[in-house]
Amino acid sequence: MDLQQLSYFVHVCDAGSFSRAAARLSLAQPTLSRQIAQLEQDLGQRLLERTGRGVTPTEAGLALLTNARALLNLAQRTREELRDLQASPVGRVTLGLPPRIARFLTVPLVQAFRAQFPRASLSIQEGLTIHLREWLIDGRLDAALLFDPQASPQLVYETLKRESLLLVASRKGRALPGRVGLSSLPDYPLILPAEPNALRVLLDAVLRPHGLALHPIVEVGAAQTLVTLVVQGVGHTILPEGAVRAYTDEGEIQTAQIGPPLIQNSLVLATPLARPANALTTGVLGTLKTLAAGPLA
């Protein structure tokens, strides 16, 4: 068993098939199959189950996958720490960003990264908070910006910004009051994302102690689709101030403050506890925090 074989194994698991993994690795499929077969022989365990649609890890394969990622990450960090001795760091940083944040941060972040680290590479993955959090724990990301993530003993959180939530409606409908109390929210025909969306989890957590529950008329995952329905007058929604600015036109919608109590979401920087930052990662995260502190819409 060596690191190259472990890397091949992880690629096959991620791709779900030998052919897709071989294409991504620019390897002949028989070569890749031989390497995995050698790994299975060395370990005395069947690691992959062949199916009509590809391959899936066996129980032994799942156990190896977690350790393989950890070993590969350790090897990668060791290489990067040695490279940090050079004047211009060489390495790769993988960041996770929610779609709304990526929409405004990606360009300035890439520009700053290229200017500061011309010999390094940056990968930006977009996803919902629940998925980005899983990828962090799984070792696929070096850091991520998350909205109100659930606590984890494996991650460190640093709150960067808070936004107030607003009730949003179409201008075509009846005028909203300037402020809406918590007890009135269930009376509105709401269009909301379904759990485990971070915004929905936050709303339910705030309302539950007051004996209140929301019963949306429609549940929609994509924010832009949700906003389109609201603009057309199908119903109301609840969004952070930044999302209102990002996804709506002031002439199409009207908003109302919620509370008291005020409901705010939190944008946090999440990093793995067991992965010490090197000079490259530290520099990138500093730039990311500076940009996230500014306007995000």
mmCIF file of N, CA, C and O in Angstrom, residues 169-265:
data_model
loop_
_atom_site.group_PDB
_atom_site.id
_atom_site.type_symbol
_atom_site.label_atom_id
_atom_site.label_comp_id
_atom_site.label_asym_id
_atom_site.label_seq_id
_atom_site.Cartn_x
_atom_site.Cartn_y
_atom_site.Cartn_z
ATOM 1 N N ALA A 169 -42.142 40.650 0.196
ATOM 2 C CA ALA A 169 -43.353 40.423 -0.582
ATOM 3 C C ALA A 169 -43.275 41.188 -1.895
ATOM 4 O O ALA A 169 -42.452 42.099 -2.056
ATOM 5 N N SER A 170 -44.123 40.825 -2.828
ATOM 6 C CA SER A 170 -44.193 41.535 -4.096
ATOM 7 C C SER A 170 -44.852 42.898 -3.905
ATOM 8 O O SER A 170 -45.743 43.059 -3.058
ATOM 9 N N ARG A 171 -44.434 43.864 -4.678
ATOM 10 C CA ARG A 171 -45.090 45.182 -4.641
ATOM 11 C C ARG A 171 -46.502 45.116 -5.230
ATOM 12 O O ARG A 171 -47.280 46.044 -5.059
ATOM 13 N N LYS A 172 -46.805 44.016 -5.928
ATOM 14 C CA LYS A 172 -48.140 43.874 -6.516
ATOM 15 C C LYS A 172 -49.198 43.595 -5.447
ATOM 16 O O LYS A 172 -50.391 43.778 -5.686
ATOM 17 N N GLY A 173 -48.769 43.113 -4.302
ATOM 18 C CA GLY A 173 -49.719 42.730 -3.267
ATOM 19 C C GLY A 173 -50.014 43.836 -2.277
ATOM 20 O O GLY A 173 -49.597 44.987 -2.439
ATOM 21 N N ARG A 174 -50.715 43.470 -1.211
ATOM 22 C CA ARG A 174 -51.070 44.416 -0.169
ATOM 23 C C ARG A 174 -49.817 44.916 0.539
ATOM 24 O O ARG A 174 -48.870 44.159 0.761
ATOM 25 N N ALA A 175 -49.817 46.192 0.903
ATOM 26 C CA ALA A 175 -48.638 46.792 1.527
ATOM 27 C C ALA A 175 -48.326 46.127 2.860
ATOM 28 O O ALA A 175 -49.219 45.836 3.657
ATOM 29 N N LEU A 176 -47.030 45.894 3.093
ATOM 30 C CA LEU A 176 -46.591 45.327 4.369
ATOM 31 C C LEU A 176 -46.496 46.420 5.413
ATOM 32 O O LEU A 176 -46.203 47.584 5.085
ATOM 33 N N PRO A 177 -46.685 46.075 6.675
ATOM 34 C CA PRO A 177 -46.421 47.061 7.737
ATOM 35 C C PRO A 177 -44.918 47.292 7.850
ATOM 36 O O PRO A 177 -44.114 46.542 7.294
ATOM 37 N N GLY A 178 -44.538 48.320 8.566
ATOM 38 C CA GLY A 178 -43.111 48.602 8.727
ATOM 39 C C GLY A 178 -42.390 47.530 9.498
ATOM 40 O O GLY A 178 -41.199 47.269 9.283
ATOM 41 N N ARG A 179 -43.091 46.855 10.406
ATOM 42 C CA ARG A 179 -42.490 45.811 11.225
ATOM 43 C C ARG A 179 -43.517 44.705 11.473
ATOM 44 O O ARG A 179 -44.708 44.991 11.655
ATOM 45 N N VAL A 180 -43.055 43.477 11.474
ATOM 46 C CA VAL A 180 -43.923 42.320 11.676
ATOM 47 C C VAL A 180 -43.435 41.549 12.896
ATOM 48 O O VAL A 180 -42.256 41.174 12.971
ATOM 49 N N GLY A 181 -44.305 41.325 13.867
ATOM 50 C CA GLY A 181 -43.937 40.559 15.053
ATOM 51 C C GLY A 181 -43.800 39.078 14.748
ATOM 52 O O GLY A 181 -44.377 38.571 13.786
ATOM 53 N N LEU A 182 -43.061 38.383 15.588
ATOM 54 C CA LEU A 182 -42.868 36.947 15.381
ATOM 55 C C LEU A 182 -44.198 36.201 15.323
ATOM 56 O O LEU A 182 -44.390 35.303 14.505
ATOM 57 N N SER A 183 -45.117 36.580 16.191
ATOM 58 C CA SER A 183 -46.388 35.853 16.262
ATOM 59 C C SER A 183 -47.209 35.995 14.987
ATOM 60 O O SER A 183 -48.114 35.189 14.729
ATOM 61 N N SER A 184 -46.914 37.017 14.172
ATOM 62 C CA SER A 184 -47.675 37.229 12.933
ATOM 63 C C SER A 184 -47.096 36.474 11.734
ATOM 64 O O SER A 184 -47.780 36.309 10.716
ATOM 65 N N LEU A 185 -45.858 36.011 11.843
ATOM 66 C CA LEU A 185 -45.217 35.372 10.693
ATOM 67 C C LEU A 185 -45.995 34.162 10.172
ATOM 68 O O LEU A 185 -46.134 34.001 8.950
ATOM 69 N N PRO A 186 -46.523 33.289 11.036
ATOM 70 C CA PRO A 186 -47.258 32.131 10.508
ATOM 71 C C PRO A 186 -48.528 32.509 9.742
ATOM 72 O O PRO A 186 -49.093 31.661 9.038
ATOM 73 N N ASP A 187 -48.985 33.748 9.876
ATOM 74 C CA ASP A 187 -50.204 34.166 9.187
ATOM 75 C C ASP A 187 -49.957 34.477 7.715
ATOM 76 O O ASP A 187 -50.914 34.577 6.933
ATOM 77 N N TYR A 188 -48.700 34.642 7.331
ATOM 78 C CA TYR A 188 -48.388 34.996 5.939
ATOM 79 C C TYR A 188 -48.203 33.730 5.104
ATOM 80 O O TYR A 188 -47.663 32.725 5.595
ATOM 81 N N PRO A 189 -48.646 33.750 3.838
ATOM 82 C CA PRO A 189 -48.412 32.603 2.940
ATOM 83 C C PRO A 189 -46.937 32.589 2.527
ATOM 84 O O PRO A 189 -46.520 33.325 1.629
ATOM 85 N N LEU A 190 -46.164 31.760 3.178
ATOM 86 C CA LEU A 190 -44.715 31.810 3.027
ATOM 87 C C LEU A 190 -44.184 30.788 2.015
ATOM 88 O O LEU A 190 -44.665 29.655 1.932
ATOM 89 N N ILE A 191 -43.158 31.217 1.277
ATOM 90 C CA ILE A 191 -42.387 30.338 0.399
ATOM 91 C C ILE A 191 -40.984 30.290 0.994
ATOM 92 O O ILE A 191 -40.296 31.307 1.073
ATOM 93 N N LEU A 192 -40.560 29.114 1.432
ATOM 94 C CA LEU A 192 -39.307 28.977 2.162
ATOM 95 C C LEU A 192 -38.527 27.756 1.685
ATOM 96 O O LEU A 192 -39.110 26.823 1.123
ATOM 97 N N PRO A 193 -37.224 27.745 1.920
ATOM 98 C CA PRO A 193 -36.469 26.509 1.683
ATOM 99 C C PRO A 193 -36.826 25.468 2.739
ATOM 100 O O PRO A 193 -37.245 25.815 3.846
ATOM 101 N N ALA A 194 -36.669 24.215 2.388
ATOM 102 C CA ALA A 194 -36.947 23.131 3.335
ATOM 103 C C ALA A 194 -35.718 22.853 4.191
ATOM 104 O O ALA A 194 -34.586 23.168 3.809
ATOM 105 N N GLU A 195 -35.943 22.313 5.395
ATOM 106 C CA GLU A 195 -34.813 21.840 6.183
ATOM 107 C C GLU A 195 -34.101 20.740 5.390
ATOM 108 O O GLU A 195 -34.734 20.019 4.630
ATOM 109 N N PRO A 196 -32.761 20.639 5.485
ATOM 110 C CA PRO A 196 -31.893 21.272 6.488
ATOM 111 C C PRO A 196 -31.235 22.566 6.022
ATOM 112 O O PRO A 196 -30.131 22.870 6.452
ATOM 113 N N ASN A 197 -31.887 23.330 5.137
ATOM 114 C CA ASN A 197 -31.362 24.632 4.755
ATOM 115 C C ASN A 197 -31.104 25.474 6.003
ATOM 116 O O ASN A 197 -31.920 25.518 6.922
ATOM 117 N N ALA A 198 -29.939 26.164 6.050
ATOM 118 C CA ALA A 198 -29.527 26.884 7.256
ATOM 119 C C ALA A 198 -30.530 27.968 7.651
ATOM 120 O O ALA A 198 -30.796 28.174 8.842
ATOM 121 N N LEU A 199 -31.096 28.664 6.668
ATOM 122 C CA LEU A 199 -32.060 29.722 6.977
ATOM 123 C C LEU A 199 -33.314 29.141 7.620
ATOM 124 O O LEU A 199 -33.819 29.675 8.615
ATOM 125 N N ARG A 200 -33.795 28.027 7.084
ATOM 126 C CA ARG A 200 -35.009 27.405 7.630
ATOM 127 C C ARG A 200 -34.753 26.881 9.040
ATOM 128 O O ARG A 200 -35.599 27.024 9.938
ATOM 129 N N VAL A 201 -33.605 26.280 9.250
ATOM 130 C CA VAL A 201 -33.265 25.773 10.583
ATOM 131 C C VAL A 201 -33.205 26.917 11.590
ATOM 132 O O VAL A 201 -33.691 26.802 12.726
ATOM 133 N N LEU A 202 -32.615 28.052 11.169
ATOM 134 C CA LEU A 202 -32.530 29.216 12.048
ATOM 135 C C LEU A 202 -33.918 29.732 12.405
ATOM 136 O O LEU A 202 -34.215 30.001 13.586
ATOM 137 N N LEU A 203 -34.797 29.879 11.411
ATOM 138 C CA LEU A 203 -36.148 30.375 11.667
ATOM 139 C C LEU A 203 -36.910 29.465 12.628
ATOM 140 O O LEU A 203 -37.530 29.932 13.590
ATOM 141 N N ASP A 204 -36.848 28.174 12.376
ATOM 142 C CA ASP A 204 -37.563 27.233 13.248
ATOM 143 C C ASP A 204 -37.008 27.266 14.660
ATOM 144 O O ASP A 204 -37.757 27.179 15.642
ATOM 145 N N ALA A 205 -35.690 27.422 14.794
ATOM 146 C CA ALA A 205 -35.067 27.447 16.122
ATOM 147 C C ALA A 205 -35.474 28.694 16.902
ATOM 148 O O ALA A 205 -35.650 28.648 18.126
ATOM 149 N N VAL A 206 -35.643 29.822 16.207
ATOM 150 C CA VAL A 206 -36.030 31.057 16.876
ATOM 151 C C VAL A 206 -37.505 31.024 17.273
ATOM 152 O O VAL A 206 -37.888 31.479 18.359
ATOM 153 N N LEU A 207 -38.348 30.480 16.407
ATOM 154 C CA LEU A 207 -39.793 30.504 16.652
ATOM 155 C C LEU A 207 -40.252 29.431 17.642
ATOM 156 O O LEU A 207 -41.225 29.627 18.378
ATOM 157 N N ARG A 208 -39.563 28.305 17.675
ATOM 158 C CA ARG A 208 -40.009 27.173 18.495
ATOM 159 C C ARG A 208 -40.185 27.531 19.973
ATOM 160 O O ARG A 208 -41.198 27.156 20.586
ATOM 161 N N PRO A 209 -39.237 28.268 20.612
ATOM 162 C CA PRO A 209 -39.414 28.606 22.027
ATOM 163 C C PRO A 209 -40.639 29.481 22.297
ATOM 164 O O PRO A 209 -41.111 29.561 23.436
ATOM 165 N N HIS A 210 -41.145 30.144 21.249
ATOM 166 C CA HIS A 210 -42.329 30.995 21.399
ATOM 167 C C HIS A 210 -43.609 30.221 21.089
ATOM 168 O O HIS A 210 -44.689 30.822 21.013
ATOM 169 N N GLY A 211 -43.484 28.908 20.878
ATOM 170 C CA GLY A 211 -44.655 28.100 20.556
ATOM 171 C C GLY A 211 -45.181 28.358 19.158
ATOM 172 O O GLY A 211 -46.366 28.118 18.887
ATOM 173 N N LEU A 212 -44.314 28.824 18.251
ATOM 174 C CA LEU A 212 -44.727 29.157 16.890
ATOM 175 C C LEU A 212 -44.088 28.195 15.894
ATOM 176 O O LEU A 212 -42.981 27.689 16.122
ATOM 177 N N ALA A 213 -44.778 27.962 14.795
ATOM 178 C CA ALA A 213 -44.252 27.108 13.733
ATOM 179 C C ALA A 213 -44.694 27.663 12.386
ATOM 180 O O ALA A 213 -45.800 28.195 12.247
ATOM 181 N N LEU A 214 -43.820 27.564 11.413
ATOM 182 C CA LEU A 214 -44.130 28.032 10.070
ATOM 183 C C LEU A 214 -44.631 26.861 9.225
ATOM 184 O O LEU A 214 -44.116 25.746 9.319
ATOM 185 N N HIS A 215 -45.636 27.133 8.395
ATOM 186 C CA HIS A 215 -46.198 26.109 7.520
ATOM 187 C C HIS A 215 -46.221 26.670 6.097
ATOM 188 O O HIS A 215 -47.249 27.206 5.638
ATOM 189 N N PRO A 216 -45.094 26.598 5.392
ATOM 190 C CA PRO A 216 -44.997 27.207 4.064
ATOM 191 C C PRO A 216 -46.007 26.624 3.080
ATOM 192 O O PRO A 216 -46.343 25.432 3.144
ATOM 193 N N ILE A 217 -46.477 27.471 2.174
ATOM 194 C CA ILE A 217 -47.359 26.988 1.118
ATOM 195 C C ILE A 217 -46.545 26.288 0.032
ATOM 196 O O ILE A 217 -47.054 25.440 -0.699
ATOM 197 N N VAL A 218 -45.276 26.677 -0.084
ATOM 198 C CA VAL A 218 -44.356 26.062 -1.050
ATOM 199 C C VAL A 218 -42.970 26.031 -0.419
ATOM 200 O O VAL A 218 -42.573 26.983 0.266
ATOM 201 N N GLU A 219 -42.227 24.949 -0.655
ATOM 202 C CA GLU A 219 -40.825 24.878 -0.239
ATOM 203 C C GLU A 219 -39.959 24.808 -1.490
ATOM 204 O O GLU A 219 -40.169 23.950 -2.357
ATOM 205 N N VAL A 220 -39.015 25.741 -1.582
ATOM 206 C CA VAL A 220 -38.146 25.855 -2.756
ATOM 207 C C VAL A 220 -36.705 25.968 -2.288
ATOM 208 O O VAL A 220 -36.398 26.766 -1.403
ATOM 209 N N GLY A 221 -35.799 25.174 -2.875
ATOM 210 C CA GLY A 221 -34.409 25.179 -2.436
ATOM 211 C C GLY A 221 -33.590 26.332 -2.977
ATOM 212 O O GLY A 221 -32.788 26.915 -2.263
ATOM 213 N N ALA A 222 -33.767 26.682 -4.255
ATOM 214 C CA ALA A 222 -32.937 27.706 -4.892
ATOM 215 C C ALA A 222 -33.477 29.096 -4.582
ATOM 216 O O ALA A 222 -34.658 29.386 -4.809
ATOM 217 N N ALA A 223 -32.597 29.970 -4.084
ATOM 218 C CA ALA A 223 -33.024 31.313 -3.684
ATOM 219 C C ALA A 223 -33.587 32.105 -4.856
ATOM 220 O O ALA A 223 -34.577 32.826 -4.711
ATOM 221 N N GLN A 224 -32.984 31.998 -6.038
ATOM 222 C CA GLN A 224 -33.454 32.771 -7.179
ATOM 223 C C GLN A 224 -34.854 32.331 -7.608
ATOM 224 O O GLN A 224 -35.688 33.156 -7.986
ATOM 225 N N THR A 225 -35.123 31.033 -7.556
ATOM 226 C CA THR A 225 -36.465 30.537 -7.886
ATOM 227 C C THR A 225 -37.469 31.014 -6.851
ATOM 228 O O THR A 225 -38.587 31.434 -7.179
ATOM 229 N N LEU A 226 -37.069 30.964 -5.600
ATOM 230 C CA LEU A 226 -37.926 31.428 -4.504
ATOM 231 C C LEU A 226 -38.297 32.896 -4.700
ATOM 232 O O LEU A 226 -39.470 33.279 -4.594
ATOM 233 N N VAL A 227 -37.304 33.713 -5.026
ATOM 234 C CA VAL A 227 -37.547 35.143 -5.218
ATOM 235 C C VAL A 227 -38.453 35.386 -6.424
ATOM 236 O O VAL A 227 -39.331 36.266 -6.391
ATOM 237 N N THR A 228 -38.278 34.611 -7.478
ATOM 238 C CA THR A 228 -39.130 34.766 -8.665
ATOM 239 C C THR A 228 -40.596 34.532 -8.312
ATOM 240 O O THR A 228 -41.488 35.276 -8.750
ATOM 241 N N LEU A 229 -40.873 33.521 -7.500
ATOM 242 C CA LEU A 229 -42.241 33.244 -7.072
ATOM 243 C C LEU A 229 -42.804 34.393 -6.239
ATOM 244 O O LEU A 229 -43.973 34.774 -6.382
ATOM 245 N N VAL A 230 -41.972 34.962 -5.384
ATOM 246 C CA VAL A 230 -42.416 36.079 -4.545
ATOM 247 C C VAL A 230 -42.731 37.294 -5.414
ATOM 248 O O VAL A 230 -43.756 37.964 -5.231
ATOM 249 N N VAL A 231 -41.857 37.605 -6.349
ATOM 250 C CA VAL A 231 -42.066 38.763 -7.230
ATOM 251 C C VAL A 231 -43.369 38.615 -8.011
ATOM 252 O O VAL A 231 -44.084 39.596 -8.259
ATOM 253 N N GLN A 232 -43.708 37.377 -8.381
ATOM 254 C CA GLN A 232 -44.942 37.133 -9.127
ATOM 255 C C GLN A 232 -46.188 37.163 -8.243
ATOM 256 O O GLN A 232 -47.308 37.010 -8.719
ATOM 257 N N GLY A 233 -45.977 37.358 -6.927
ATOM 258 C CA GLY A 233 -47.110 37.481 -6.020
ATOM 259 C C GLY A 233 -47.670 36.167 -5.514
ATOM 260 O O GLY A 233 -48.768 36.132 -4.941
ATOM 261 N N VAL A 234 -46.922 35.064 -5.689
ATOM 262 C CA VAL A 234 -47.406 33.760 -5.240
ATOM 263 C C VAL A 234 -47.450 33.691 -3.719
ATOM 264 O O VAL A 234 -48.312 33.044 -3.127
ATOM 265 N N GLY A 235 -46.510 34.353 -3.059
ATOM 266 C CA GLY A 235 -46.457 34.326 -1.610
ATOM 267 C C GLY A 235 -45.362 35.242 -1.096
ATOM 268 O O GLY A 235 -44.767 36.007 -1.858
ATOM 269 N N HIS A 236 -45.107 35.170 0.208
ATOM 270 C CA HIS A 236 -44.067 35.959 0.852
ATOM 271 C C HIS A 236 -42.883 35.051 1.178
ATOM 272 O O HIS A 236 -42.981 33.825 1.120
ATOM 273 N N THR A 237 -41.766 35.650 1.530
ATOM 274 C CA THR A 237 -40.635 34.863 1.995
ATOM 275 C C THR A 237 -39.880 35.643 3.068
ATOM 276 O O THR A 237 -40.198 36.802 3.355
ATOM 277 N N ILE A 238 -38.883 34.996 3.645
ATOM 278 C CA ILE A 238 -38.028 35.620 4.658
ATOM 279 C C ILE A 238 -36.590 35.440 4.197
ATOM 280 O O ILE A 238 -36.154 34.312 3.929
ATOM 281 N N LEU A 239 -35.870 36.559 4.089
ATOM 282 C CA LEU A 239 -34.502 36.519 3.578
ATOM 283 C C LEU A 239 -33.597 37.449 4.382
ATOM 284 O O LEU A 239 -34.062 38.465 4.921
ATOM 285 N N PRO A 240 -32.295 37.147 4.443
ATOM 286 C CA PRO A 240 -31.346 38.104 5.022
ATOM 287 C C PRO A 240 -31.265 39.353 4.148
ATOM 288 O O PRO A 240 -31.531 39.298 2.935
ATOM 289 N N GLU A 241 -30.878 40.459 4.751
ATOM 290 C CA GLU A 241 -30.781 41.722 4.011
ATOM 291 C C GLU A 241 -29.900 41.583 2.773
ATOM 292 O O GLU A 241 -30.223 42.100 1.702
ATOM 293 N N GLY A 242 -28.759 40.896 2.915
ATOM 294 C CA GLY A 242 -27.850 40.741 1.787
ATOM 295 C C GLY A 242 -28.474 39.971 0.639
ATOM 296 O O GLY A 242 -28.241 40.283 -0.533
ATOM 297 N N ALA A 243 -29.252 38.950 0.957
ATOM 298 C CA ALA A 243 -29.907 38.163 -0.091
ATOM 299 C C ALA A 243 -30.970 38.987 -0.803
ATOM 300 O O ALA A 243 -31.175 38.847 -2.009
ATOM 301 N N VAL A 244 -31.665 39.849 -0.063
ATOM 302 C CA VAL A 244 -32.657 40.728 -0.682
ATOM 303 C C VAL A 244 -31.982 41.625 -1.710
ATOM 304 O O VAL A 244 -32.458 41.789 -2.837
ATOM 305 N N ARG A 245 -30.833 42.196 -1.330
ATOM 306 C CA ARG A 245 -30.109 43.072 -2.259
ATOM 307 C C ARG A 245 -29.558 42.293 -3.444
ATOM 308 O O ARG A 245 -29.511 42.796 -4.569
ATOM 309 N N ALA A 246 -29.125 41.059 -3.180
ATOM 310 C CA ALA A 246 -28.474 40.274 -4.229
ATOM 311 C C ALA A 246 -29.454 39.740 -5.265
ATOM 312 O O ALA A 246 -29.136 39.679 -6.455
ATOM 313 N N TYR A 247 -30.630 39.336 -4.832
ATOM 314 C CA TYR A 247 -31.527 38.603 -5.713
ATOM 315 C C TYR A 247 -32.769 39.364 -6.153
ATOM 316 O O TYR A 247 -33.565 38.834 -6.933
ATOM 317 N N THR A 248 -32.977 40.576 -5.648
ATOM 318 C CA THR A 248 -34.212 41.283 -5.995
ATOM 319 C C THR A 248 -33.936 42.678 -6.509
ATOM 320 O O THR A 248 -32.869 43.242 -6.295
ATOM 321 N N ASP A 249 -34.929 43.223 -7.191
ATOM 322 C CA ASP A 249 -34.918 44.607 -7.646
ATOM 323 C C ASP A 249 -35.842 45.385 -6.723
ATOM 324 O O ASP A 249 -36.981 44.974 -6.472
ATOM 325 N N GLU A 250 -35.371 46.526 -6.212
ATOM 326 C CA GLU A 250 -36.168 47.299 -5.253
ATOM 327 C C GLU A 250 -37.545 47.657 -5.796
ATOM 328 O O GLU A 250 -38.500 47.780 -5.048
ATOM 329 N N GLY A 251 -37.643 47.807 -7.110
ATOM 330 C CA GLY A 251 -38.933 48.170 -7.681
ATOM 331 C C GLY A 251 -39.930 47.026 -7.728
ATOM 332 O O GLY A 251 -41.112 47.239 -7.984
ATOM 333 N N GLU A 252 -39.449 45.796 -7.475
ATOM 334 C CA GLU A 252 -40.318 44.637 -7.592
ATOM 335 C C GLU A 252 -40.826 44.121 -6.250
ATOM 336 O O GLU A 252 -41.825 43.407 -6.204
ATOM 337 N N ILE A 253 -40.130 44.479 -5.174
ATOM 338 C CA ILE A 253 -40.484 43.888 -3.871
ATOM 339 C C ILE A 253 -40.644 44.968 -2.805
ATOM 340 O O ILE A 253 -40.248 46.118 -2.977
ATOM 341 N N GLN A 254 -41.234 44.560 -1.701
ATOM 342 C CA GLN A 254 -41.321 45.396 -0.507
ATOM 343 C C GLN A 254 -40.882 44.540 0.678
ATOM 344 O O GLN A 254 -40.978 43.304 0.641
ATOM 345 N N THR A 255 -40.361 45.174 1.704
ATOM 346 C CA THR A 255 -39.845 44.418 2.849
ATOM 347 C C THR A 255 -40.365 45.004 4.153
ATOM 348 O O THR A 255 -40.791 46.163 4.209
ATOM 349 N N ALA A 256 -40.318 44.184 5.192
ATOM 350 C CA ALA A 256 -40.690 44.627 6.537
ATOM 351 C C ALA A 256 -39.694 44.040 7.533
ATOM 352 O O ALA A 256 -39.247 42.893 7.380
ATOM 353 N N GLN A 257 -39.319 44.833 8.532
ATOM 354 C CA GLN A 257 -38.468 44.339 9.607
ATOM 355 C C GLN A 257 -39.232 43.272 10.404
ATOM 356 O O GLN A 257 -40.462 43.312 10.499
ATOM 357 N N ILE A 258 -38.515 42.334 10.972
ATOM 358 C CA ILE A 258 -39.117 41.284 11.796
ATOM 359 C C ILE A 258 -38.689 41.482 13.248
ATOM 360 O O ILE A 258 -37.525 41.739 13.532
ATOM 361 N N GLY A 259 -39.645 41.329 14.151
ATOM 362 C CA GLY A 259 -39.316 41.427 15.570
ATOM 363 C C GLY A 259 -40.028 42.599 16.234
ATOM 364 O O GLY A 259 -40.831 43.291 15.603
ATOM 365 N N PRO A 260 -39.717 42.841 17.512
ATOM 366 C CA PRO A 260 -38.715 42.114 18.298
ATOM 367 C C PRO A 260 -39.205 40.725 18.729
ATOM 368 O O PRO A 260 -40.405 40.505 18.750
ATOM 369 N N PRO A 261 -38.226 39.812 19.032
ATOM 370 C CA PRO A 261 -36.788 40.043 18.928
ATOM 371 C C PRO A 261 -36.313 40.008 17.479
ATOM 372 O O PRO A 261 -36.933 39.361 16.632
ATOM 373 N N LEU A 262 -35.236 40.716 17.233
ATOM 374 C CA LEU A 262 -34.611 40.741 15.917
ATOM 375 C C LEU A 262 -34.060 39.352 15.600
ATOM 376 O O LEU A 262 -33.496 38.688 16.461
ATOM 377 N N ILE A 263 -34.259 38.895 14.363
ATOM 378 C CA ILE A 263 -33.674 37.625 13.929
ATOM 379 C C ILE A 263 -32.506 37.935 13.008
ATOM 380 O O ILE A 263 -32.663 38.640 12.011
ATOM 381 N N GLN A 264 -31.340 37.418 13.339
ATOM 382 C CA GLN A 264 -30.143 37.638 12.516
ATOM 383 C C GLN A 264 -29.493 36.300 12.185
ATOM 384 O O GLN A 264 -29.445 35.399 13.014
ATOM 385 N N ASN A 265 -29.005 36.203 10.963
ATOM 386 C CA ASN A 265 -28.189 35.036 10.635
ATOM 387 C C ASN A 265 -26.711 35.412 10.793
ATOM 388 O O ASN A 265 -26.374 36.586 10.971
#
